[in-house]
mmCIF file of C-alpha atoms in Angstrom:
data_model
loop_
_atom_site.group_PDB
_atom_site.id
_atom_site.type_symbol
_atom_site.label_atom_id
_atom_site.label_comp_id
_atom_site.label_asym_id
_atom_site.label_seq_id
_atom_site.Cartn_x
_atom_site.Cartn_y
_atom_site.Cartn_z
ATOM 1 C CA MET A 22 44.877 -28.938 94.860
ATOM 2 C CA ARG A 23 46.806 -29.680 91.681
ATOM 3 C CA ALA A 24 44.517 -29.294 88.648
ATOM 4 C CA THR A 25 46.393 -31.531 86.220
ATOM 5 C CA THR A 26 44.786 -32.537 82.933
ATOM 6 C CA GLY A 27 46.090 -33.952 79.656
ATOM 7 C CA ILE A 28 49.777 -34.859 79.649
ATOM 8 C CA ALA A 29 52.358 -33.353 82.000
ATOM 9 C CA THR A 30 56.082 -34.088 82.056
ATOM 10 C CA VAL A 31 58.363 -33.873 85.054
ATOM 11 C CA THR A 32 62.028 -33.517 84.023
ATOM 12 C CA ALA A 33 64.800 -35.267 85.929
ATOM 13 C CA LEU A 34 66.233 -33.173 88.739
ATOM 14 C CA ALA A 35 68.748 -35.575 90.237
ATOM 15 C CA ALA A 36 70.731 -38.042 88.184
ATOM 16 C CA SER A 37 72.557 -40.380 90.494
ATOM 17 C CA LEU A 38 70.550 -41.095 93.610
ATOM 18 C CA ALA A 39 70.091 -44.610 94.904
ATOM 19 C CA LEU A 40 66.722 -46.314 94.991
ATOM 20 C CA THR A 41 65.743 -48.503 97.889
ATOM 21 C CA ALA A 42 62.552 -50.437 97.255
ATOM 22 C CA CYS A 43 61.317 -51.924 100.518
ATOM 23 C CA GLY A 44 59.110 -54.981 100.427
ATOM 24 C CA SER A 45 55.768 -55.207 102.173
ATOM 25 C CA GLU A 46 55.496 -56.811 105.572
ATOM 26 C CA GLY A 47 57.769 -59.822 105.541
ATOM 27 C CA GLY A 48 59.274 -58.787 102.179
ATOM 28 C CA SER A 49 62.874 -58.208 101.201
ATOM 29 C CA THR A 50 64.810 -55.061 100.336
ATOM 30 C CA ALA A 51 66.661 -54.319 97.078
ATOM 31 C CA GLY A 52 68.774 -51.356 96.024
ATOM 32 C CA THR A 53 69.452 -50.034 92.519
ATOM 33 C CA THR A 54 70.729 -46.959 90.715
ATOM 34 C CA ALA A 55 67.784 -44.915 89.533
ATOM 35 C CA ASP A 56 69.072 -42.641 86.806
ATOM 36 C CA SER A 57 69.049 -45.125 83.927
ATOM 37 C CA GLY A 58 67.088 -48.074 82.659
ATOM 38 C CA ALA A 59 68.281 -51.422 81.388
ATOM 39 C CA ASP A 60 69.458 -49.773 78.140
ATOM 40 C CA GLY A 61 71.503 -47.115 79.978
ATOM 41 C CA GLU A 62 69.079 -44.308 79.145
ATOM 42 C CA PRO A 63 67.153 -42.321 81.810
ATOM 43 C CA VAL A 64 64.079 -44.169 83.026
ATOM 44 C CA THR A 65 60.795 -42.878 81.618
ATOM 45 C CA ILE A 66 57.652 -43.736 83.581
ATOM 46 C CA GLY A 67 54.157 -43.423 82.165
ATOM 47 C CA PHE A 68 51.530 -42.737 84.840
ATOM 48 C CA SER A 69 47.916 -43.329 83.791
ATOM 49 C CA GLN A 70 45.727 -41.724 86.459
ATOM 50 C CA ARG A 71 42.056 -42.644 86.578
ATOM 51 C CA ARG A 72 40.919 -39.093 87.409
ATOM 52 C CA LEU A 73 42.298 -35.911 88.950
ATOM 53 C CA ALA A 74 39.677 -33.166 88.963
ATOM 54 C CA GLY A 75 37.821 -32.635 92.238
ATOM 55 C CA SER A 76 39.928 -34.892 94.469
ATOM 56 C CA ASP A 77 42.835 -33.783 96.655
ATOM 57 C CA TRP A 78 43.521 -37.472 97.289
ATOM 58 C CA TRP A 79 44.285 -38.220 93.643
ATOM 59 C CA ALA A 80 46.316 -35.015 93.391
ATOM 60 C CA THR A 81 48.338 -36.071 96.450
ATOM 61 C CA LEU A 82 48.961 -39.519 94.957
ATOM 62 C CA LEU A 83 50.327 -37.900 91.817
ATOM 63 C CA GLN A 84 52.414 -35.406 93.797
ATOM 64 C CA GLY A 85 54.132 -38.252 95.629
ATOM 65 C CA ALA A 86 54.922 -39.923 92.302
ATOM 66 C CA GLU A 87 56.243 -36.719 90.734
ATOM 67 C CA ASP A 88 58.400 -35.857 93.717
ATOM 68 C CA LYS A 89 59.920 -39.333 93.891
ATOM 69 C CA ALA A 90 60.604 -39.363 90.132
ATOM 70 C CA ALA A 91 62.398 -36.030 90.443
ATOM 71 C CA GLU A 92 64.388 -37.297 93.415
ATOM 72 C CA LEU A 93 65.456 -40.410 91.537
ATOM 73 C CA GLY A 94 66.326 -38.647 88.294
ATOM 74 C CA ALA A 95 63.545 -40.307 86.313
ATOM 75 C CA GLU A 96 61.105 -38.735 83.875
ATOM 76 C CA ILE A 97 57.374 -39.156 84.450
ATOM 77 C CA ILE A 98 54.659 -38.577 81.866
ATOM 78 C CA VAL A 99 51.177 -38.249 83.356
ATOM 79 C CA THR A 100 47.831 -38.781 81.671
ATOM 80 C CA ASP A 101 44.406 -38.124 83.198
ATOM 81 C CA ALA A 102 41.592 -40.411 82.043
ATOM 82 C CA GLY A 103 38.947 -38.187 83.637
ATOM 83 C CA GLY A 104 36.973 -41.176 84.863
ATOM 84 C CA ASP A 105 36.692 -42.659 81.353
ATOM 85 C CA THR A 106 37.885 -46.259 80.964
ATOM 86 C CA VAL A 107 38.027 -46.052 77.178
ATOM 87 C CA LYS A 108 40.275 -43.010 77.434
ATOM 88 C CA GLN A 109 42.450 -44.746 80.018
ATOM 89 C CA ASN A 110 43.081 -47.633 77.643
ATOM 90 C CA SER A 111 44.009 -45.125 74.953
ATOM 91 C CA ASP A 112 46.203 -43.180 77.398
ATOM 92 C CA VAL A 113 48.294 -46.249 78.199
ATOM 93 C CA GLN A 114 48.795 -46.919 74.514
ATOM 94 C CA THR A 115 49.944 -43.304 74.112
ATOM 95 C CA LEU A 116 52.408 -43.699 76.986
ATOM 96 C CA LEU A 117 53.835 -46.848 75.424
ATOM 97 C CA THR A 118 54.151 -45.095 72.068
ATOM 98 C CA ARG A 119 56.053 -42.307 73.786
ATOM 99 C CA GLY A 120 58.619 -44.810 75.001
ATOM 100 C CA ALA A 121 57.698 -45.464 78.617
ATOM 101 C CA ASP A 122 60.043 -47.972 80.255
ATOM 102 C CA ALA A 123 57.388 -48.796 82.877
ATOM 103 C CA ILE A 124 53.707 -47.993 83.350
ATOM 104 C CA ILE A 125 51.993 -46.990 86.577
ATOM 105 C CA LEU A 126 48.247 -47.552 86.329
ATOM 106 C CA ASN A 127 45.542 -46.402 88.725
ATOM 107 C CA PRO A 128 42.706 -48.280 87.013
ATOM 108 C CA HIS A 129 39.287 -46.712 86.719
ATOM 109 C CA ASP A 130 37.700 -50.106 86.134
ATOM 110 C CA PRO A 131 39.363 -53.360 87.294
ATOM 111 C CA THR A 132 38.192 -55.310 84.230
ATOM 112 C CA GLY A 133 37.648 -52.547 81.682
ATOM 113 C CA VAL A 134 41.367 -51.709 81.524
ATOM 114 C CA ALA A 135 42.150 -55.081 79.941
ATOM 115 C CA GLY A 136 43.217 -53.317 76.754
ATOM 116 C CA ALA A 137 45.768 -51.235 78.658
ATOM 117 C CA VAL A 138 47.120 -54.232 80.576
ATOM 118 C CA ASN A 139 47.374 -56.366 77.443
ATOM 119 C CA ALA A 140 49.243 -53.556 75.676
ATOM 120 C CA THR A 141 51.924 -53.538 78.386
ATOM 121 C CA VAL A 142 52.252 -57.322 78.070
ATOM 122 C CA ARG A 143 52.498 -57.070 74.292
ATOM 123 C CA ASP A 144 55.242 -54.446 74.513
ATOM 124 C CA ASP A 145 57.003 -56.233 77.386
ATOM 125 C CA VAL A 146 56.786 -53.130 79.602
ATOM 126 C CA PRO A 147 56.451 -53.737 83.366
ATOM 127 C CA LEU A 148 53.197 -52.633 84.959
ATOM 128 C CA VAL A 149 52.822 -51.214 88.470
ATOM 129 C CA VAL A 150 49.252 -50.841 89.719
ATOM 130 C CA VAL A 151 48.530 -48.281 92.438
ATOM 131 C CA ASN A 152 45.528 -47.546 94.683
ATOM 132 C CA SER A 153 42.827 -49.391 92.712
ATOM 133 C CA ASN A 154 43.011 -53.110 92.011
ATOM 134 C CA LEU A 155 42.940 -55.038 88.777
ATOM 135 C CA SER A 156 40.527 -57.937 88.400
ATOM 136 C CA GLU A 157 41.745 -61.401 89.380
ATOM 137 C CA ASP A 158 42.174 -62.304 85.703
ATOM 138 C CA LEU A 159 44.365 -59.279 84.977
ATOM 139 C CA ALA A 160 46.353 -59.045 88.230
ATOM 140 C CA PRO A 161 48.904 -61.753 87.298
ATOM 141 C CA ASN A 162 50.179 -59.355 84.610
ATOM 142 C CA GLN A 163 51.277 -56.717 87.132
ATOM 143 C CA PHE A 164 54.814 -56.407 88.453
ATOM 144 C CA CYS A 165 53.532 -54.921 91.698
ATOM 145 C CA TYR A 166 50.327 -53.650 93.265
ATOM 146 C CA VAL A 167 50.900 -50.747 95.676
ATOM 147 C CA ALA A 168 48.205 -49.736 98.165
ATOM 148 C CA GLU A 169 47.225 -50.135 101.776
ATOM 149 C CA ASP A 170 45.772 -53.491 102.825
ATOM 150 C CA GLN A 171 42.293 -52.198 102.192
ATOM 151 C CA THR A 172 40.279 -54.985 103.783
ATOM 152 C CA ASP A 173 42.408 -54.942 106.932
ATOM 153 C CA VAL A 174 42.408 -51.136 107.250
ATOM 154 C CA ALA A 175 38.650 -51.034 106.721
ATOM 155 C CA ALA A 176 38.210 -53.791 109.308
ATOM 156 C CA GLN A 177 40.096 -51.669 111.837
ATOM 157 C CA LEU A 178 37.720 -48.809 111.024
ATOM 158 C CA GLY A 179 34.673 -51.045 111.438
ATOM 159 C CA ALA A 180 35.912 -52.413 114.759
ATOM 160 C CA ALA A 181 36.654 -48.933 116.108
ATOM 161 C CA ILE A 182 33.169 -47.746 115.190
ATOM 162 C CA ALA A 183 31.704 -50.826 116.880
ATOM 163 C CA GLU A 184 33.497 -49.863 120.094
ATOM 164 C CA LYS A 185 32.169 -46.302 119.788
ATOM 165 C CA ALA A 186 28.674 -47.683 119.192
ATOM 166 C CA LYS A 187 28.904 -49.792 122.353
ATOM 167 C CA GLU A 188 29.810 -46.698 124.345
ATOM 168 C CA ARG A 189 26.949 -44.667 122.894
ATOM 169 C CA TRP A 190 24.083 -47.129 122.542
ATOM 170 C CA GLY A 191 24.997 -50.120 124.686
ATOM 171 C CA ASP A 192 23.077 -53.110 123.370
ATOM 172 C CA GLU A 193 20.420 -51.114 121.490
ATOM 173 C CA PRO A 194 20.177 -52.046 117.773
ATOM 174 C CA VAL A 195 21.582 -49.514 115.303
ATOM 175 C CA THR A 196 21.021 -48.633 111.642
ATOM 176 C CA ALA A 197 23.958 -47.916 109.329
ATOM 177 C CA VAL A 198 24.756 -47.077 105.729
ATOM 178 C CA VAL A 199 27.982 -47.343 103.745
ATOM 179 C CA ILE A 200 28.826 -44.680 101.147
ATOM 180 C CA GLY A 201 31.268 -46.122 98.612
ATOM 181 C CA GLY A 202 32.810 -45.046 95.334
ATOM 182 C CA TYR A 203 31.335 -47.010 92.420
ATOM 183 C CA SER A 204 29.111 -50.053 92.139
ATOM 184 C CA GLY A 205 31.118 -53.165 91.301
ATOM 185 C CA GLU A 206 34.465 -51.452 91.919
ATOM 186 C CA THR A 207 37.049 -53.613 93.693
ATOM 187 C CA VAL A 208 38.194 -50.821 96.039
ATOM 188 C CA THR A 209 34.638 -50.158 97.192
ATOM 189 C CA ASP A 210 33.955 -53.879 97.609
ATOM 190 C CA LEU A 211 37.108 -54.472 99.678
ATOM 191 C CA ARG A 212 36.456 -51.543 102.008
ATOM 192 C CA HIS A 213 32.750 -52.378 102.288
ATOM 193 C CA THR A 214 33.556 -55.965 103.220
ATOM 194 C CA GLY A 215 36.233 -54.828 105.656
ATOM 195 C CA VAL A 216 34.104 -52.418 107.683
ATOM 196 C CA MET A 217 31.329 -54.994 108.030
ATOM 197 C CA GLU A 218 33.729 -57.754 109.107
ATOM 198 C CA GLY A 219 35.495 -55.458 111.546
ATOM 199 C CA TYR A 220 32.248 -54.379 113.166
ATOM 200 C CA GLU A 221 30.957 -57.943 113.328
ATOM 201 C CA ASN A 222 34.087 -59.199 115.089
ATOM 202 C CA VAL A 223 33.675 -56.876 118.075
ATOM 203 C CA GLU A 224 32.154 -58.749 120.960
ATOM 204 C CA ASP A 225 28.858 -57.362 122.272
ATOM 205 C CA ALA A 226 28.676 -54.662 119.582
ATOM 206 C CA PRO A 227 25.099 -53.414 119.040
ATOM 207 C CA GLU A 228 23.143 -55.412 116.500
ATOM 208 C CA ILE A 229 23.513 -53.549 113.222
ATOM 209 C CA THR A 230 21.155 -53.263 110.252
ATOM 210 C CA TYR A 231 22.720 -52.019 107.023
ATOM 211 C CA LEU A 232 20.732 -49.991 104.543
ATOM 212 C CA PRO A 233 21.668 -50.635 100.883
ATOM 213 C CA ILE A 234 25.090 -49.226 100.042
ATOM 214 C CA ARG A 235 25.085 -45.926 98.155
ATOM 215 C CA TYR A 236 27.749 -44.499 95.868
ATOM 216 C CA GLY A 237 29.411 -41.069 95.767
ATOM 217 C CA GLU A 238 32.023 -41.684 93.028
ATOM 218 C CA TRP A 239 34.770 -40.630 95.475
ATOM 219 C CA LEU A 240 33.730 -36.971 95.119
ATOM 220 C CA PRO A 241 31.964 -34.653 97.620
ATOM 221 C CA ASP A 242 29.361 -33.300 95.217
ATOM 222 C CA ARG A 243 28.448 -36.792 94.022
ATOM 223 C CA ALA A 244 28.035 -38.058 97.601
ATOM 224 C CA LEU A 245 25.718 -35.241 98.699
ATOM 225 C CA GLU A 246 22.484 -36.325 97.058
ATOM 226 C CA PRO A 247 22.577 -40.054 97.910
ATOM 227 C CA MET A 248 23.454 -39.229 101.524
ATOM 228 C CA ARG A 249 20.668 -36.676 101.787
ATOM 229 C CA ASP A 250 18.174 -39.116 100.269
ATOM 230 C CA VAL A 251 19.134 -41.934 102.641
ATOM 231 C CA ALA A 252 19.086 -39.730 105.736
ATOM 232 C CA THR A 253 15.757 -38.134 104.806
ATOM 233 C CA ALA A 254 14.153 -41.532 104.252
ATOM 234 C CA ASN A 255 15.709 -42.956 107.443
ATOM 235 C CA PRO A 256 15.576 -40.338 110.219
ATOM 236 C CA ASP A 257 16.632 -43.021 112.711
ATOM 237 C CA LEU A 258 20.020 -43.436 110.985
ATOM 238 C CA ASP A 259 22.795 -44.030 113.532
ATOM 239 C CA ILE A 260 26.057 -44.809 111.704
ATOM 240 C CA VAL A 261 27.601 -43.721 108.413
ATOM 241 C CA PHE A 262 30.708 -45.335 106.967
ATOM 242 C CA SER A 263 32.323 -42.956 104.482
ATOM 243 C CA LEU A 264 34.775 -44.983 102.423
ATOM 244 C CA SER A 265 36.733 -41.830 101.538
ATOM 245 C CA ASP A 266 37.398 -38.553 103.338
ATOM 246 C CA VAL A 267 37.086 -36.781 99.987
ATOM 247 C CA MET A 268 33.344 -37.536 100.014
ATOM 248 C CA LEU A 269 32.948 -36.465 103.637
ATOM 249 C CA PRO A 270 31.972 -32.796 103.042
ATOM 250 C CA GLY A 271 29.128 -33.920 100.800
ATOM 251 C CA ILE A 272 28.099 -36.609 103.271
ATOM 252 C CA GLU A 273 28.017 -34.182 106.185
ATOM 253 C CA LYS A 274 26.067 -31.632 104.144
ATOM 254 C CA GLY A 275 23.537 -34.333 103.215
ATOM 255 C CA LEU A 276 23.130 -35.262 106.874
ATOM 256 C CA GLN A 277 22.710 -31.611 107.822
ATOM 257 C CA ASP A 278 20.071 -31.092 105.121
ATOM 258 C CA ALA A 279 18.170 -34.077 106.524
ATOM 259 C CA GLY A 280 18.461 -32.755 110.079
ATOM 260 C CA VAL A 281 20.299 -35.795 111.480
ATOM 261 C CA HIS A 282 23.929 -34.667 111.410
ATOM 262 C CA ASP A 283 24.357 -34.359 115.185
ATOM 263 C CA GLN A 284 22.855 -37.757 115.976
ATOM 264 C CA VAL A 285 24.999 -39.794 113.567
ATOM 265 C CA LEU A 286 28.292 -41.546 114.301
ATOM 266 C CA ILE A 287 30.669 -41.311 111.320
ATOM 267 C CA GLY A 288 33.659 -43.462 110.499
ATOM 268 C CA SER A 289 35.730 -42.378 107.516
ATOM 269 C CA TYR A 290 38.690 -43.590 105.468
ATOM 270 C CA ASP A 291 41.775 -41.776 104.063
ATOM 271 C CA GLY A 292 43.460 -40.001 106.994
ATOM 272 C CA GLN A 293 42.974 -36.497 105.635
ATOM 273 C CA MET A 294 44.578 -33.942 107.934
ATOM 274 C CA ALA A 295 41.522 -31.686 107.765
ATOM 275 C CA VAL A 296 39.447 -34.533 109.220
ATOM 276 C CA LEU A 297 41.970 -35.140 111.995
ATOM 277 C CA LYS A 298 41.877 -31.434 112.808
ATOM 278 C CA GLN A 299 38.087 -31.604 112.893
ATOM 279 C CA MET A 300 38.251 -34.415 115.459
ATOM 280 C CA MET A 301 40.795 -32.486 117.530
ATOM 281 C CA GLU A 302 38.653 -29.340 117.572
ATOM 282 C CA ASN A 303 35.330 -31.156 118.051
ATOM 283 C CA PRO A 304 36.061 -34.430 119.871
ATOM 284 C CA ASP A 305 32.368 -35.052 120.532
ATOM 285 C CA GLY A 306 31.379 -34.411 116.903
ATOM 286 C CA PRO A 307 29.982 -36.944 114.428
ATOM 287 C CA VAL A 308 33.353 -38.040 112.996
ATOM 288 C CA GLN A 309 34.928 -40.387 115.530
ATOM 289 C CA VAL A 310 37.288 -42.575 113.518
ATOM 290 C CA ASP A 311 39.434 -42.029 110.433
ATOM 291 C CA ALA A 312 41.611 -44.726 108.844
ATOM 292 C CA SER A 313 44.556 -43.562 106.732
ATOM 293 C CA ASN A 314 45.842 -44.879 103.411
ATOM 294 C CA GLU A 315 48.790 -42.558 102.684
ATOM 295 C CA PRO A 316 48.351 -41.475 99.029
ATOM 296 C CA TYR A 317 51.668 -39.586 98.959
ATOM 297 C CA LYS A 318 53.552 -42.698 100.074
ATOM 298 C CA GLN A 319 51.620 -44.784 97.561
ATOM 299 C CA GLY A 320 52.741 -42.486 94.747
ATOM 300 C CA GLN A 321 56.347 -42.551 95.940
ATOM 301 C CA THR A 322 56.425 -46.314 96.276
ATOM 302 C CA ALA A 323 54.785 -46.886 92.894
ATOM 303 C CA VAL A 324 57.592 -44.902 91.250
ATOM 304 C CA GLU A 325 60.240 -46.826 93.193
ATOM 305 C CA MET A 326 58.718 -50.084 91.973
ATOM 306 C CA ALA A 327 58.427 -48.831 88.394
ATOM 307 C CA VAL A 328 62.092 -47.767 88.300
ATOM 308 C CA ALA A 329 63.212 -51.066 89.815
ATOM 309 C CA ALA A 330 61.183 -53.016 87.253
ATOM 310 C CA ALA A 331 62.484 -50.909 84.363
ATOM 311 C CA GLN A 332 66.040 -51.653 85.493
ATOM 312 C CA GLY A 333 65.465 -55.388 85.512
ATOM 313 C CA GLU A 334 65.004 -56.007 89.225
ATOM 314 C CA SER A 335 62.987 -59.143 89.886
ATOM 315 C CA GLN A 336 59.542 -59.107 91.446
ATOM 316 C CA GLU A 337 60.761 -61.513 94.105
ATOM 317 C CA GLU A 338 63.438 -59.026 95.167
ATOM 318 C CA VAL A 339 61.376 -55.838 95.420
ATOM 319 C CA CYS A 340 57.692 -56.828 95.500
ATOM 320 C CA PRO A 341 57.348 -60.387 96.811
ATOM 321 C CA GLY A 342 54.016 -61.893 95.860
ATOM 322 C CA GLY A 343 53.235 -58.926 93.639
ATOM 323 C CA GLU A 344 51.803 -56.741 96.447
ATOM 324 C CA PHE A 345 53.241 -53.948 98.578
ATOM 325 C CA PHE A 346 51.116 -52.681 101.465
ATOM 326 C CA ILE A 347 51.740 -49.201 102.846
ATOM 327 C CA GLU A 348 51.793 -48.703 106.620
ATOM 328 C CA THR A 349 48.761 -46.750 107.887
ATOM 329 C CA PHE A 350 47.289 -45.312 111.091
ATOM 330 C CA LEU A 351 43.859 -45.190 112.732
ATOM 331 C CA ALA A 352 42.908 -41.814 114.183
ATOM 332 C CA THR A 353 40.281 -41.021 116.823
ATOM 333 C CA PRO A 354 39.657 -37.867 118.860
ATOM 334 C CA ASP A 355 41.914 -39.364 121.539
ATOM 335 C CA ASN A 356 45.013 -39.742 119.332
ATOM 336 C CA ALA A 357 44.411 -37.445 116.334
ATOM 337 C CA GLU A 358 46.976 -34.924 117.576
ATOM 338 C CA GLU A 359 49.656 -37.635 117.436
ATOM 339 C CA TYR A 360 49.158 -38.075 113.686
ATOM 340 C CA TYR A 361 48.186 -34.545 112.691
ATOM 341 C CA ASP A 362 50.637 -32.755 110.404
ATOM 342 C CA PRO A 363 49.570 -29.283 109.211
ATOM 343 C CA ASP A 364 52.045 -29.478 106.321
ATOM 344 C CA ARG A 365 50.283 -32.486 104.774
ATOM 345 C CA GLN A 366 46.880 -33.017 103.212
ATOM 346 C CA PHE A 367 46.883 -36.749 103.918
#
């Protein structure tokens, strides 16, 4: 895993490649030259990452952005907020001061980054948001939001788990818990809503009772204790929805500590190759569904959008409606081998 902190700079490696920024489903396609901005100088992108330490997912997102910037002959300056919203606001100001032609923001807090968003508006610098959403009030200020369609992907996960639950328990009622990232966070809320809606829409799925959602801050060590506490207090637990594969090792350890690991059905979210391999090697194990969200592609696409915006491309041309949804897959023990790639993390 890349252990990036502070500010890192990736120098341009290719100076005259073409950029093709593909729209989301139903969107249009626009091409542009990527080695210079509107003023004829090389494009400089500021990337404000919410956190890096402890998460291969965030490292993979950044790697995709760095690789695409190098391919397109752009410069990227990366800052790591370390999970601190105040620092993230300051980081964006630093990136603007350093002359960024566009900002990529993975917001730690959808509302708390108002200072950062307002700074990009003030300086007339286009803003691309990746992975985590802005609040409804701030979102109109973004040039493009790049992510998977989180509610839809989570709904597919919920529906797949409902089918697995029908196979295992028939019409017997089940008890479930959702382990999310942070309380009040848009990403957690979208995925939480999605898995519940997906499960509910499956005909004849077992009646499900949800325990209160718990939070693991998208990190394995932070997910361990809440999972262990829930499983210890509820030895009849049947289903766990892990809203990120990164938390999964902590979740599984918590279930093991509580002595319920082998009885629980787990659905997870991220498409981590290690999880797919786990399903391939242990098809009857607890993890039965994993929904992908392609962090490497998200990073690549965010850079494509940032370069296009810096060069004066219109939102209508490259990011219709201000959103770009990455294509994803849904893996189960039956099809995991189809999607497994040992050369990737996600």
